[in-house]
Coordinates of C-alpha atoms and ligand atoms in Angstrom, one line a residue:
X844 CA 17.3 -79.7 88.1
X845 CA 17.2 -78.2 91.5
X846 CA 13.3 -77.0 93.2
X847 CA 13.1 -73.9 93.8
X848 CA 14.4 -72.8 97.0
X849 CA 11.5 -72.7 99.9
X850 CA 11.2 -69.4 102.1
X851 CA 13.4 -71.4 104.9
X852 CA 16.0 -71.7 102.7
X853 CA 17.4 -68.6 103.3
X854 CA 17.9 -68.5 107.0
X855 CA 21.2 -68.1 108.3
X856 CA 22.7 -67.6 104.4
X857 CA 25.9 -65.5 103.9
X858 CA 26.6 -63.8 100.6
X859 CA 30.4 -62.1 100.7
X860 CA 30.7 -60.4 97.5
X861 CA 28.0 -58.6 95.5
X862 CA 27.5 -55.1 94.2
X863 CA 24.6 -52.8 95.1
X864 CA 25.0 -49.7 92.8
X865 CA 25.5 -52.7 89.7
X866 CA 22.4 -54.4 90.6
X867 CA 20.0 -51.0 90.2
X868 CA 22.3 -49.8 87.2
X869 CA 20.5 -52.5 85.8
X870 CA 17.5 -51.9 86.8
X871 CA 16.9 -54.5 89.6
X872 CA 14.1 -53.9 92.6
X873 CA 17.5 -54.4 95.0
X874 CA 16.1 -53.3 98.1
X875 CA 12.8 -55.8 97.6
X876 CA 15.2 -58.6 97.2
X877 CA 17.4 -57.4 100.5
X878 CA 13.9 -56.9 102.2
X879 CA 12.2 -60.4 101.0
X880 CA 16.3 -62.0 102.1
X881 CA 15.7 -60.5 105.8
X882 CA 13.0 -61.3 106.6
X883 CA 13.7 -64.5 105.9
X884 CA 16.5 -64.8 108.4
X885 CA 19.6 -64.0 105.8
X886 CA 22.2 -62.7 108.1
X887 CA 23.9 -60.4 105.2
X888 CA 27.2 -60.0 103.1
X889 CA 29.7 -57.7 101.9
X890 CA 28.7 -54.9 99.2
X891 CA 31.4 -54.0 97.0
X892 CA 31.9 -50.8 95.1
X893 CA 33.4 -50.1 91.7
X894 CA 35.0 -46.7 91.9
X895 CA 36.7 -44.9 93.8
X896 CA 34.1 -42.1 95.0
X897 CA 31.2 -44.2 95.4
X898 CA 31.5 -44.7 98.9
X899 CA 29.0 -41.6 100.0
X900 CA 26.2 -42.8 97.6
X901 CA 26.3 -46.4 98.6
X902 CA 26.8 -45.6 102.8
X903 CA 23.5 -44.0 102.2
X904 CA 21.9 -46.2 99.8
X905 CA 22.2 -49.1 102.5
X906 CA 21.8 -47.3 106.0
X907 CA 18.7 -49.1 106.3
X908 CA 20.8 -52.7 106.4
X909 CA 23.3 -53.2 109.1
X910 CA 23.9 -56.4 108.3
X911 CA 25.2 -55.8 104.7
X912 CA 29.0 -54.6 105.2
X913 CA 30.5 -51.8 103.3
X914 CA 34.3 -52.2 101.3
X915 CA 35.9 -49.6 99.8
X916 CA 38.4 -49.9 97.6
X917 CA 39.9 -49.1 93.7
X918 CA 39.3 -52.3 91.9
X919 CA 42.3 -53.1 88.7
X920 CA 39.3 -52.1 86.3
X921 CA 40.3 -48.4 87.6
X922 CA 43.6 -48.4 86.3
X923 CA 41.6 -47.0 83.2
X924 CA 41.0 -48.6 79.7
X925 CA 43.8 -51.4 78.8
X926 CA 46.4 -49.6 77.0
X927 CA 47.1 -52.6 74.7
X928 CA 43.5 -53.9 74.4
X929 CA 39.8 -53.5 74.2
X930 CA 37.8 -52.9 77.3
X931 CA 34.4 -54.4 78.2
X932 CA 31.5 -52.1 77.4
X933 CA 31.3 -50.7 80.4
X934 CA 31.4 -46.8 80.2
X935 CA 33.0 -45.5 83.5
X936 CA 36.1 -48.5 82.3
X937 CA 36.8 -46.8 79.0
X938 CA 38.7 -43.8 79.7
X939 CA 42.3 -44.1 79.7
X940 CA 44.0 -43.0 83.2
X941 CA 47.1 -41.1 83.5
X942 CA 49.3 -41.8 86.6
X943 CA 48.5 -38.6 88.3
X944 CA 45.0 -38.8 87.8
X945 CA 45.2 -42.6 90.0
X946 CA 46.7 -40.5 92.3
X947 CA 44.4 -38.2 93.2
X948 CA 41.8 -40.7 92.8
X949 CA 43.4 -42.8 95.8
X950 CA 43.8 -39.5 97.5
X951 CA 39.9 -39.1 97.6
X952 CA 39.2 -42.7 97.8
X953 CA 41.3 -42.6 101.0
X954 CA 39.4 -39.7 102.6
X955 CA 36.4 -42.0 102.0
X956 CA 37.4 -44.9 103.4
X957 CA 38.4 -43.0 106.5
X958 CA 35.2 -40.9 106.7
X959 CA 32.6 -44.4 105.9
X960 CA 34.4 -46.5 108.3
X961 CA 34.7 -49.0 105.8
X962 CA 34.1 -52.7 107.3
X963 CA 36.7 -53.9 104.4
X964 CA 39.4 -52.8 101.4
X965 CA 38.3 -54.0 98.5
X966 CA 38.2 -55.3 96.0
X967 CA 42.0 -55.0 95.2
X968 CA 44.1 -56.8 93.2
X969 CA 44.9 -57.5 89.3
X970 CA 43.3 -58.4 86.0
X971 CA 45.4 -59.2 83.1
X972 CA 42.6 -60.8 81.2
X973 CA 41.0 -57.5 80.6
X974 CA 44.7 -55.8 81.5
X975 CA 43.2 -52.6 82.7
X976 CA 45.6 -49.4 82.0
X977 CA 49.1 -51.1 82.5
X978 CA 50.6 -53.7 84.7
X979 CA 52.0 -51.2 86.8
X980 CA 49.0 -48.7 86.8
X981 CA 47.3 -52.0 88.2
X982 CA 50.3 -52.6 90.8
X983 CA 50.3 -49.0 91.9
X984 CA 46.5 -49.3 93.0
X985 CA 46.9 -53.1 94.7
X986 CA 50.1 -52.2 96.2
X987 CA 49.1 -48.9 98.2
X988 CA 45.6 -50.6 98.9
X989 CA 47.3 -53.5 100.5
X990 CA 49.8 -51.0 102.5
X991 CA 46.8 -49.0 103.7
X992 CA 45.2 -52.2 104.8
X993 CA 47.7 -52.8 107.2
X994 CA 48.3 -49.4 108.2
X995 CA 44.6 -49.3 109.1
X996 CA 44.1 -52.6 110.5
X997 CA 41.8 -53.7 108.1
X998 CA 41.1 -57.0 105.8
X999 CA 41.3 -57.2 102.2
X1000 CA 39.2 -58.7 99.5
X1001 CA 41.1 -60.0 96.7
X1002 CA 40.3 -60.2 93.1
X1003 CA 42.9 -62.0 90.9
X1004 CA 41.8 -62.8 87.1
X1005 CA 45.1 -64.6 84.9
X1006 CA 47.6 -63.1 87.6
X1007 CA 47.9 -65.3 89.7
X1008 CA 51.9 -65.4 90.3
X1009 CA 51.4 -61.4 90.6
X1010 CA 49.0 -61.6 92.9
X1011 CA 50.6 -64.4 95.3
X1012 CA 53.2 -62.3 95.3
X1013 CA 51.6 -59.2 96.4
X1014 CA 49.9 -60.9 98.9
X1015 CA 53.0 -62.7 100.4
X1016 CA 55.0 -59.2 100.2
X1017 CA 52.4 -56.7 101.6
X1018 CA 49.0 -58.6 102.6
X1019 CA 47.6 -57.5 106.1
X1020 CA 48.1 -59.8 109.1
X1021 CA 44.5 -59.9 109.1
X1022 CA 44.1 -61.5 106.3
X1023 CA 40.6 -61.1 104.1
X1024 CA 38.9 -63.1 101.0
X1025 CA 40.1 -64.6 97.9
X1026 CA 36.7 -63.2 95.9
X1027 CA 35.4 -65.3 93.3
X1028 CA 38.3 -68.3 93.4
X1029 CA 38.9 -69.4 90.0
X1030 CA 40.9 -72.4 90.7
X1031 CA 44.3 -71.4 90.9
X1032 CA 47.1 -73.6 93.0
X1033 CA 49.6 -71.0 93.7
X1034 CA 47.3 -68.5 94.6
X1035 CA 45.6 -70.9 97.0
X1036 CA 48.8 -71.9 98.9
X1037 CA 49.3 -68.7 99.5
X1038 CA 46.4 -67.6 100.5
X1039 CA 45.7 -70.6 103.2
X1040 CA 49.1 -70.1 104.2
X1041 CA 48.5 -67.0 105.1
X1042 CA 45.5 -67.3 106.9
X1043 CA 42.7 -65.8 103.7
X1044 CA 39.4 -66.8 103.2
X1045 CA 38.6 -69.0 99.8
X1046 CA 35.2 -67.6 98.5
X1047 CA 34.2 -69.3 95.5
X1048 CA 31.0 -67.9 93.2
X1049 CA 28.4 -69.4 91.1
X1050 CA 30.5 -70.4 88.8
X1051 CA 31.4 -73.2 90.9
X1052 CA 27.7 -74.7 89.4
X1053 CA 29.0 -74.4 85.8
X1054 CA 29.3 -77.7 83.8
X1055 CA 32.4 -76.6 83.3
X1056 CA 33.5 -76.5 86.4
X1057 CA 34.8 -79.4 87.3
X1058 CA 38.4 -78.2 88.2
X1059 CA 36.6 -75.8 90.6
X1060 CA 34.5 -78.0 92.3
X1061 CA 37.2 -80.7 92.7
X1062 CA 39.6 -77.4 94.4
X1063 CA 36.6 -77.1 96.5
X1064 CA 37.3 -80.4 98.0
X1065 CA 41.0 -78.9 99.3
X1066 CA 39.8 -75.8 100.8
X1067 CA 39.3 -76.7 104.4
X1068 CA 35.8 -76.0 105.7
X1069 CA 37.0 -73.5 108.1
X1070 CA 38.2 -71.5 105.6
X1071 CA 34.9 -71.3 103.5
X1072 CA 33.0 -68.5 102.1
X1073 CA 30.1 -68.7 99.5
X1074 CA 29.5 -65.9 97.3
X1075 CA 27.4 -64.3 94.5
X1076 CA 29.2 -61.7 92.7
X1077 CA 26.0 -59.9 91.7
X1078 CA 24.8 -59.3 89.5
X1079 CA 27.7 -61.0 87.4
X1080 CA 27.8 -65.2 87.1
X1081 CA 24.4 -65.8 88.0
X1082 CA 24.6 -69.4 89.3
X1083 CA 22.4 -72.8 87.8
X1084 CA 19.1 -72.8 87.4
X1085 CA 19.3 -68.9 86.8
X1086 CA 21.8 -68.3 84.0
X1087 CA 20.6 -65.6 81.4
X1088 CA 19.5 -63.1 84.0
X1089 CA 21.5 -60.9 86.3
X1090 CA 22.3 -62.3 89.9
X1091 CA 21.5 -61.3 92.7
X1092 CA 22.2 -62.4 96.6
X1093 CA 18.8 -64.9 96.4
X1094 CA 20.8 -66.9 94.3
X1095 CA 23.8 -67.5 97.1
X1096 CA 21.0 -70.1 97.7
X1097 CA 22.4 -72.3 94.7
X1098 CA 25.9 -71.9 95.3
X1099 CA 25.4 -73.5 98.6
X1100 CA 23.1 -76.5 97.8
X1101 CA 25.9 -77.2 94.7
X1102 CA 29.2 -76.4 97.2
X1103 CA 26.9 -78.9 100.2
X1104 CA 26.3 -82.0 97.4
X1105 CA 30.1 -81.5 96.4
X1106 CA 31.4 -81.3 99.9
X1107 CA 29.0 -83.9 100.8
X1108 CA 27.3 -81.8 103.1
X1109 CA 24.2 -81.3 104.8
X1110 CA 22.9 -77.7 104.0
X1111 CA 22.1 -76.9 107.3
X1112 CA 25.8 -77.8 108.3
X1113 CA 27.3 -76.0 105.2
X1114 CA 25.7 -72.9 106.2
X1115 CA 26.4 -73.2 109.9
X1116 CA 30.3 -73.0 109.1
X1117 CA 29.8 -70.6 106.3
X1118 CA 28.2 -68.2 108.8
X1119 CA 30.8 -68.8 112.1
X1120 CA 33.5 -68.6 109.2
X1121 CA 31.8 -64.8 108.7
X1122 CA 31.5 -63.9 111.7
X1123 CA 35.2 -64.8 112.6
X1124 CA 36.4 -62.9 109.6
X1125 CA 34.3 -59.6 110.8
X1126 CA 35.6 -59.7 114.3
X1127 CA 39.1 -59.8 113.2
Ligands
ZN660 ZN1 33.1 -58.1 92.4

């Protein structure tokens, strides 16, 4: 059982994936958390949105926090309820989407990102373990998100769950030269070829302190250390000692000491090259 993390523990932490508008949908005190996280020397993350006209609500909801990064994107959940199966509970999920409707959507979703300056595009990708609308509604929304990318000279954050020979292949076909983040790595070998091959980021979440996890923690080993990020996914897969509660970016803190006792680590040096790898990501 791990102590509970001392105020020093957060300096210099990076968290690249949570979601700001989830969090208070749940009814979380987000900014008192972001507040308690700076002044305690956090130096910030990526927030992620989860449709694709959120962008206005959320630039203003965090135009206090420069150091939290704004993506934009349609994730696969938007391809509309799964046309061959159930859907998770979640309301906006559980409409069906017609092909012209994920048009227009992209349309306005475009505008956005162009208007916000987004930092990133994403999250992108596929999910065929929920299989969201169809596997080519899904494609249509990864596919022009990843053309986009390039055409604007921007980095993509990836989210792959069961697809991984779709989404290797998407990213070998029409993934930016810049590059981005694997989000939330579950493991998989082909994807992670790929993706080091062609020059991604290998974010794993707090699943990686799962008992489970072995398989995760051993792919851990093979991800080189500069091409590490850390991650929450908030408030989804809360990490050990804080399962049965939603996450949120405190609990990055977790992630690391598990990924530094893996890796064999000090902290100190584990967040060190977590936070250049950041920073060389940003400046791409
Ligand atoms: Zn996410």
């Amino acid at each position: 059982m791990k102590s509970s993390p001392s105020p020093d523990a957060y300096r210099n932490l990076v968290d690249s994936h949570f979601h700001t508008q989830s969090m208070l949908q749940r009814g979380m005190d987000v900014f008192s958390a972001y507040d308690r996280l700076f002044n305690a020397g956090f130096a910030g993350g990526i927030d992620i949105g989860c449709t694709h006209d959120d962008l206005p609500q959320r630039a203003s909801l965090l135009k206090n926090y420069p150091a939290i990064l704004i993506a934009g994107a349609m994730g696969p959940w938007e391809a509309g309820k799964s046309e061959t199966q159930g859907s998770p509970e979640e309301a906006e999920f559980s409409t069906h989407k017609t092909t012209d409707q994920l048009l227009s959507e992209l349309e306005i979703l475009k505008n956005n990102i162009k208007e916000y300056k987004v930092a990133f595009i994403g999250e992108i990708g596929l999910d065929y373990y929920w299989n969201y609308g169809n596997p080519e509604k899904q494609h249509l929304l990864f596919e022009t998100q990843m053309k986009w990318a390039s055409q604007m000279g921007l980095c993509v954050l990836i989210h792959d769950r069961d697809a991984d020979g779709d989404t290797a292949e998407v990213i070998r076909r029409l993934g930016p030269d810049k590059g981005g983040i694997i989000h939330c790595f579950d493991g998989s070998e082909t994807v992670l070829k790929t993706a080091l091959e062609r020059n991604y980021y290998i974010s794993f979440a707090g699943n990686l302190t799962y008992k489970s996890s072995d398989n995760l923690r051993e792919m851990l080993k093979r991800v080189p250390l500069n091409r590490l990020l850390l991650e929450t996914d908030s408030p989804y897969l809360t990490p050990v000692p804080m399962r049965g509660r939603p996450n949120s970016p405190e609990n990055v803190f977790y992630t690391y000491s598990c990924a530094a006792e893996v890796l064999n680590l000090s902290l100190d040096s584990l967040k060190e090259r977590v936070l250049e790898n950041f920073k060389e990501l940003c400046s791409r």
